[in-house]
Amino acid sequence: MKKKDFIAQDLLSKIYQHADPLPEKLPPERRLAEEYGVSRFTLRQALEKLASIGAIHMVQGSGNFINQGVRSNPLVYNSITEKKFNQISFRLLSLRRRLPNREEQQVFAISDSEFIWEFSRLRYVDGRKVQIETSKMPAADFPDINQKIIESSIQQYVLSKGYAISHYLTRYQAVNVTKAQAELLGCKKGTAAMHILNRGILQGGRVYESSDIIDINYACTYVIPFNRDNLTFRQSP
């Protein structure tokens, strides 16, 4: 793990370990750099990571303030959400409008005569190809999808249509990339990857997007509240 990532993880852990009330600010940057044995530049990179995920906000000349609601977020960050939009770009691979199969009817709660969009795109982070994403969206809700929209932020597009995004349901599984996937991503066949299945859900419960993603550079950090009922269930015969 890079030093900046370790520092970000460690500071985040300390924020969650701290008894209420949380301190208002982190210690001064010079002191933190000395404690971790790193340069101010490396420390600043770690702090910028924490700021990008909403754990702190940085005020030049005043210090680094802890956001008091940070511990209410169960998923803290992953390797995509910590990046700014100017570090991410997309290239459209395919786009088509078609009728849904039975499973897709269930996902989007639509009939067999209502169309869906299906599109694939490559996601670049810092100029490197890291993801193949295949997504589906109901055409009735999003009739004007085009290449320009797909090669930008789908979340921003959905919000611009007046919808309110509620949450995401995501499943992860470790896989190895196929020959076809390796050719698109510019890596070797069999490279370790994360297979991510994701559903974006609107307020009110409707699914607005279903995505199937292969990512060769994925990492995430969770905060998981202790669940005593789950422990009891797992201990039962």
Tab-separated table of C-alpha atoms in Angstrom, residues 141-142 158 163-167 200-208:
chain	number	residue	atom	x	y	z
A	141	ASP	CA	-37.619	7.398	-18.611
A	142	PHE	CA	-34.515	8.333	-20.604
A	158	VAL	CA	-30.235	11.295	-14.379
A	163	TYR	CA	-34.972	12.341	-10.770
A	164	ALA	CA	-33.653	11.893	-7.215
A	165	ILE	CA	-31.146	9.057	-6.767
A	166	SER	CA	-31.651	7.141	-3.521
A	167	HIS	CA	-29.032	4.371	-3.264
A	200	GLY	CA	-28.947	2.413	-9.280
A	201	ILE	CA	-32.223	3.049	-7.448
A	202	LEU	CA	-34.342	6.209	-7.442
A	203	GLN	CA	-36.224	7.600	-4.491
A	204	GLY	CA	-39.474	5.655	-4.529
A	205	GLY	CA	-37.724	2.390	-5.348
A	206	ARG	CA	-37.503	2.232	-9.147
A	207	VAL	CA	-34.271	0.991	-10.734
A	208	TYR	CA	-32.909	3.529	-13.205
